[in-house]
Coordinates of C-alpha atoms in Angstrom, one line a residue:
X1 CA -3.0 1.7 9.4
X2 CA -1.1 0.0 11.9
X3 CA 2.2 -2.6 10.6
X4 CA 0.1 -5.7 12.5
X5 CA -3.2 -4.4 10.9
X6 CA -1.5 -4.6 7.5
X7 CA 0.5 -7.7 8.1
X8 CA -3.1 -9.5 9.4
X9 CA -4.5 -8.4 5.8
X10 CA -2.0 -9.4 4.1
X11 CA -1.8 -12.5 5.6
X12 CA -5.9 -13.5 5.5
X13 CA -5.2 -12.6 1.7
X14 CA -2.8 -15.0 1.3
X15 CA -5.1 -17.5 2.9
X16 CA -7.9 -16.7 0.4
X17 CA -8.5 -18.3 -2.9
X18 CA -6.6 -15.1 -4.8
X19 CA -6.7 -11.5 -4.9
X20 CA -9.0 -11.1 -7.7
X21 CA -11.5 -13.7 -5.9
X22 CA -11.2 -11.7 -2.7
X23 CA -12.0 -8.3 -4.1
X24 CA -14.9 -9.9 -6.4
X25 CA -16.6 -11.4 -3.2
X26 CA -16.1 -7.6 -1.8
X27 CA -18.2 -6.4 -4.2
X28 CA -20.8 -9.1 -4.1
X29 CA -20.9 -8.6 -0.6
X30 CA -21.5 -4.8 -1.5
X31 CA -24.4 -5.8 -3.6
X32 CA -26.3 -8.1 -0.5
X33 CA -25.2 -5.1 1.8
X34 CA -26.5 -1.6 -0.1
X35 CA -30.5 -1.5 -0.3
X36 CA -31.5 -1.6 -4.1
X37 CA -28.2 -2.6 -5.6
X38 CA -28.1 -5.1 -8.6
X39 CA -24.6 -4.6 -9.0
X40 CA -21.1 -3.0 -8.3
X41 CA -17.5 -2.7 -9.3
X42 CA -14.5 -1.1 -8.1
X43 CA -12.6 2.2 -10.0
X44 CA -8.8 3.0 -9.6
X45 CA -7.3 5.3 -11.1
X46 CA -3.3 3.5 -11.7
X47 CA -0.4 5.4 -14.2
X48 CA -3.0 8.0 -15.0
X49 CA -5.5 5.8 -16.3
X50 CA -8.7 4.2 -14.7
X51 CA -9.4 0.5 -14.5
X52 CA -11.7 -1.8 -12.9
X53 CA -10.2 -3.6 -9.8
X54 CA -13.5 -6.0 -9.6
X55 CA -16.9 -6.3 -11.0
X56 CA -19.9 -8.5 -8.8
X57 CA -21.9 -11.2 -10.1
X58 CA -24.4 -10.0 -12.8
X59 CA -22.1 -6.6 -13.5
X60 CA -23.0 -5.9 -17.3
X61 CA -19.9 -5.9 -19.6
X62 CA -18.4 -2.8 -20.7
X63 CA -20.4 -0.8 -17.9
X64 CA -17.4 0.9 -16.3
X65 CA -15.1 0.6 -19.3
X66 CA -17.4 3.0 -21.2
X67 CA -17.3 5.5 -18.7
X68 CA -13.4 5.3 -19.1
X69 CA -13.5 5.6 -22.8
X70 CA -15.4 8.8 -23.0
X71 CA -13.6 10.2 -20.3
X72 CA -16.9 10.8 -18.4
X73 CA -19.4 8.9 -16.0
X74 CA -20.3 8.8 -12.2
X75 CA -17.5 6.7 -11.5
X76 CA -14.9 8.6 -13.6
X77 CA -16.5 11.8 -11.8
X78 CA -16.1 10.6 -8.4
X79 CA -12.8 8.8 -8.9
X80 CA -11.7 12.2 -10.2
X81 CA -13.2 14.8 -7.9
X82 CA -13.4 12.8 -4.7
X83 CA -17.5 14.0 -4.6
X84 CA -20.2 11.3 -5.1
X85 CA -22.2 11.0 -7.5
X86 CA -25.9 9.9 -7.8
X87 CA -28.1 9.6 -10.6
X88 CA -31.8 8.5 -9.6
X89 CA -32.6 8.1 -13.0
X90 CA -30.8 7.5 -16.3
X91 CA -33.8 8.2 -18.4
X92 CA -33.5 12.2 -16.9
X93 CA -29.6 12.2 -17.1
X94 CA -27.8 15.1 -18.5
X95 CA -24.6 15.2 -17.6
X96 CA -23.1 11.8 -19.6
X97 CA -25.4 11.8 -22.4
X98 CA -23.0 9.1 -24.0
X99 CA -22.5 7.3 -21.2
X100 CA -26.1 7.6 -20.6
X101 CA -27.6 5.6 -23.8
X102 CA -24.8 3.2 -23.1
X103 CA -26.0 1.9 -19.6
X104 CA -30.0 2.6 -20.2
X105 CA -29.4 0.1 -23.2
X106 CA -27.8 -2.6 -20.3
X107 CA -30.3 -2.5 -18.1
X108 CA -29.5 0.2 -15.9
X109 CA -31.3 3.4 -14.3
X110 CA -30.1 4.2 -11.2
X111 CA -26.2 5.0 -10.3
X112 CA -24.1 5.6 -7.4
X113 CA -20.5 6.5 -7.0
X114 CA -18.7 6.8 -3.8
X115 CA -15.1 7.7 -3.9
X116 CA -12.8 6.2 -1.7
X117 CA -9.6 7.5 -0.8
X118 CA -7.1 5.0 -1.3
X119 CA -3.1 5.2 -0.7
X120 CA -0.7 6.2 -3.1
X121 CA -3.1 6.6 -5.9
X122 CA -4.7 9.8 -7.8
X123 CA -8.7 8.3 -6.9
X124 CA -10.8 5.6 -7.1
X125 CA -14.9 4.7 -6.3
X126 CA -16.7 2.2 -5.7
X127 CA -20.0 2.0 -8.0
X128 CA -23.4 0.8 -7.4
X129 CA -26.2 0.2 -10.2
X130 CA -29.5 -0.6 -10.1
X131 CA -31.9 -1.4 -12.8
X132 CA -35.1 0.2 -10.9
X133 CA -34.6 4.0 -10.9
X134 CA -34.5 5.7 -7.5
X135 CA -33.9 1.9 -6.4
X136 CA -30.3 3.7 -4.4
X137 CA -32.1 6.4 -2.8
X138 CA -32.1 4.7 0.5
X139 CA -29.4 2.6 0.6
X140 CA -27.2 6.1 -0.1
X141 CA -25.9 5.9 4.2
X142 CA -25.4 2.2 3.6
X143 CA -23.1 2.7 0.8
X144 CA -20.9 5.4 2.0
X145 CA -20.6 3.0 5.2
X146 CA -19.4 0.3 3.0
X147 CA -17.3 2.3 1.3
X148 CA -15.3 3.4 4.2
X149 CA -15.2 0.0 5.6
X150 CA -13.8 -1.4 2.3
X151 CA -11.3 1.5 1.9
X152 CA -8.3 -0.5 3.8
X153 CA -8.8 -3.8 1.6
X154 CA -8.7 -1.9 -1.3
X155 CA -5.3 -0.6 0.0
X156 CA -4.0 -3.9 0.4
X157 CA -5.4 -4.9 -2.8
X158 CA -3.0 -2.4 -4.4
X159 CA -0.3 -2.9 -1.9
X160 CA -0.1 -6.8 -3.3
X161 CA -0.4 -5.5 -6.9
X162 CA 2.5 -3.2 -6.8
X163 CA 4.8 -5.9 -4.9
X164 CA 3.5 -8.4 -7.8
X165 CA 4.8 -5.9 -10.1
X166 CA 7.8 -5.0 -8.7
X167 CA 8.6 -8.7 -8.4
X168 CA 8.0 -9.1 -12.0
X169 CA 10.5 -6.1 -13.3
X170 CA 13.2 -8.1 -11.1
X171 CA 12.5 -11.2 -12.6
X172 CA 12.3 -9.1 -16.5
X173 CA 15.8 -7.1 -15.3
X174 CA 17.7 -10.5 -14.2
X175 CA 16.4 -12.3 -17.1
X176 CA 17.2 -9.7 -19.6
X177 CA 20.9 -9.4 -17.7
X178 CA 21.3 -13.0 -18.3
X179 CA 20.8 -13.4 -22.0
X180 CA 23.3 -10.2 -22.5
X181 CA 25.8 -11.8 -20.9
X182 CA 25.3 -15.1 -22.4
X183 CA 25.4 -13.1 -25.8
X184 CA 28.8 -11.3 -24.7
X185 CA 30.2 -14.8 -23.6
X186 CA 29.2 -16.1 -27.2
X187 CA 30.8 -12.6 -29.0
X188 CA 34.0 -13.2 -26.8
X189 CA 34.4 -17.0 -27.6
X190 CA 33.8 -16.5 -31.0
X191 CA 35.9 -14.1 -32.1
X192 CA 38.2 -13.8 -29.2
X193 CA 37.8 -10.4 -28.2
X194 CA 36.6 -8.9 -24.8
X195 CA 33.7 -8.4 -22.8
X196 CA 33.2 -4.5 -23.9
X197 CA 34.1 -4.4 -26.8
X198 CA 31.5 -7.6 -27.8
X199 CA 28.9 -5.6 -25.2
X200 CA 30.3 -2.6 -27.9
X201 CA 29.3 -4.6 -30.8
X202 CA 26.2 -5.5 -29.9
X203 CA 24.5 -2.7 -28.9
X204 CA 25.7 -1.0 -32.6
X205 CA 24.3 -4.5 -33.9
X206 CA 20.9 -3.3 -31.8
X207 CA 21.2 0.3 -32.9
X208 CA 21.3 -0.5 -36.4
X209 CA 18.9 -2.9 -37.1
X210 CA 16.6 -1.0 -34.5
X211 CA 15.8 -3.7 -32.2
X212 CA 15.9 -3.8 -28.2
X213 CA 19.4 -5.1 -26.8
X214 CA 17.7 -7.9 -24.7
X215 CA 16.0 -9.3 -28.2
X216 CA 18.6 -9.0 -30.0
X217 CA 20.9 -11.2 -27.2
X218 CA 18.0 -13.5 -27.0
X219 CA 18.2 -14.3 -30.9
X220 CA 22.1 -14.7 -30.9
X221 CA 21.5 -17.1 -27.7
X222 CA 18.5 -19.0 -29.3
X223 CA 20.3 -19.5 -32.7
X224 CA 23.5 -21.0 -30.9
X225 CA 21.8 -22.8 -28.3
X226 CA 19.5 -24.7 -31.4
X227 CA 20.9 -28.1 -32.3
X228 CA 21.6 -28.4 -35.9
X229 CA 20.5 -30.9 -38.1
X230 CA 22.6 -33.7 -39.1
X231 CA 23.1 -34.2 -43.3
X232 CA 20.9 -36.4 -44.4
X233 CA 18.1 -35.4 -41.5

């Protein structure tokens, strides 16, 4: 992928309505697109676990978060092993007999899992359900198609999410740096010692009552920074 190709992605995300309305409309476009699918979501696996990125309209709740659970299920399968998986019909199914009850009792016989090979993670799939069974049969070209096509906004998906989250640990590190020093500031003032050895004091202070450094500052800060009462009040 190309720096303008990623920048133009970036940028048309921007201009959308959000990330997670974006990657929702992909996979109700996925639904109108794919031949007998009622609906589909999107598998990542992130940290070593899986998680849905985005479920279309009319997804049933808990479908994928099942699979995830158990540790087993077309998506987990396909997300794992990079190999699709089909399932014609739920009601013969032997290989996710958990998994299995679980979506028959939502409404669902038919199942389709294309992996998609997506940057800097261990797998992911996009999933396609059907409540007739055999209803993917023919629309198995269409959804590999889509799924290849979709592969680079999914990247850029997870592209923005990291940023977000690297953003975010800034914002937790400089804020957590802040109330320490403001803590140390309040150690020092009070009784007139110096930065280490009130940065010393509290971290025995945080050892010993086995609380993190950054709450225990936070406290110290909050309890100074509180106005007291008046007499009488």
């Amino acid at each position: 992928m190309t720096s303008e190709t990623s920048d133009t992605l970036d940028q048309a995300m921007v201009r959308s309505r959000g990330l997670d309305t974006l990657l929702r409309d992909l996979t109700d476009r996925a639904v109108r697109e794919v031949p007998g699918a009622d609906a589909c979501s999107i598998t990542v696996r992130r940290a070593g676990r899986l998680l849905t990125l985005a479920g279309s309209d009319g997804m049933p709740s808990g479908l994928d978060l099942r699979q995830y659970e158990n540790g087993s299920g077309p998506c987990v399968d396909a997300a794992g092993t990079g190999e699709e998986q089909y399932t014609p019909d739920l009601a013969e199914e032997s290989r996710w007999p958990s998994y299995t009850q679980y979506a028959l009792s939502a409404g669902v016989r038919c199942v389709l899992a294309v992996p998609v090979a997506v940057e800097d993670e261990s797998g992911a799939a996009i999933n396609f359900y059907a409540v007739r069974a055999g209803a993917l049969g023919t629309g198995r070209d269409a959804a590999r198609a889509f799924a290849a096509r979709s592969k680079e906004a999914v990247d850029v998906a997870l592209r923005i999410e990291r940023r977000r989250q690297s953003a975010a640990d800034v914002r937790t590190a400089l804020l957590s740096r802040s109330v320490i020093d403001q803590a140390i500031g309040i150690l020092m003032a009070r009784e007139r010692i110096d930065a280490r050895i009130a940065l010393e004091r509290l971290r025995r202070a945080s050892q010993d009552r086995n609380i993190k450094l950054r709450d225990l500052c936070g406290q110290l800060v909050a309890r100074v920074s509180t106005p007291r009462a008046r007499p009488g009040k």
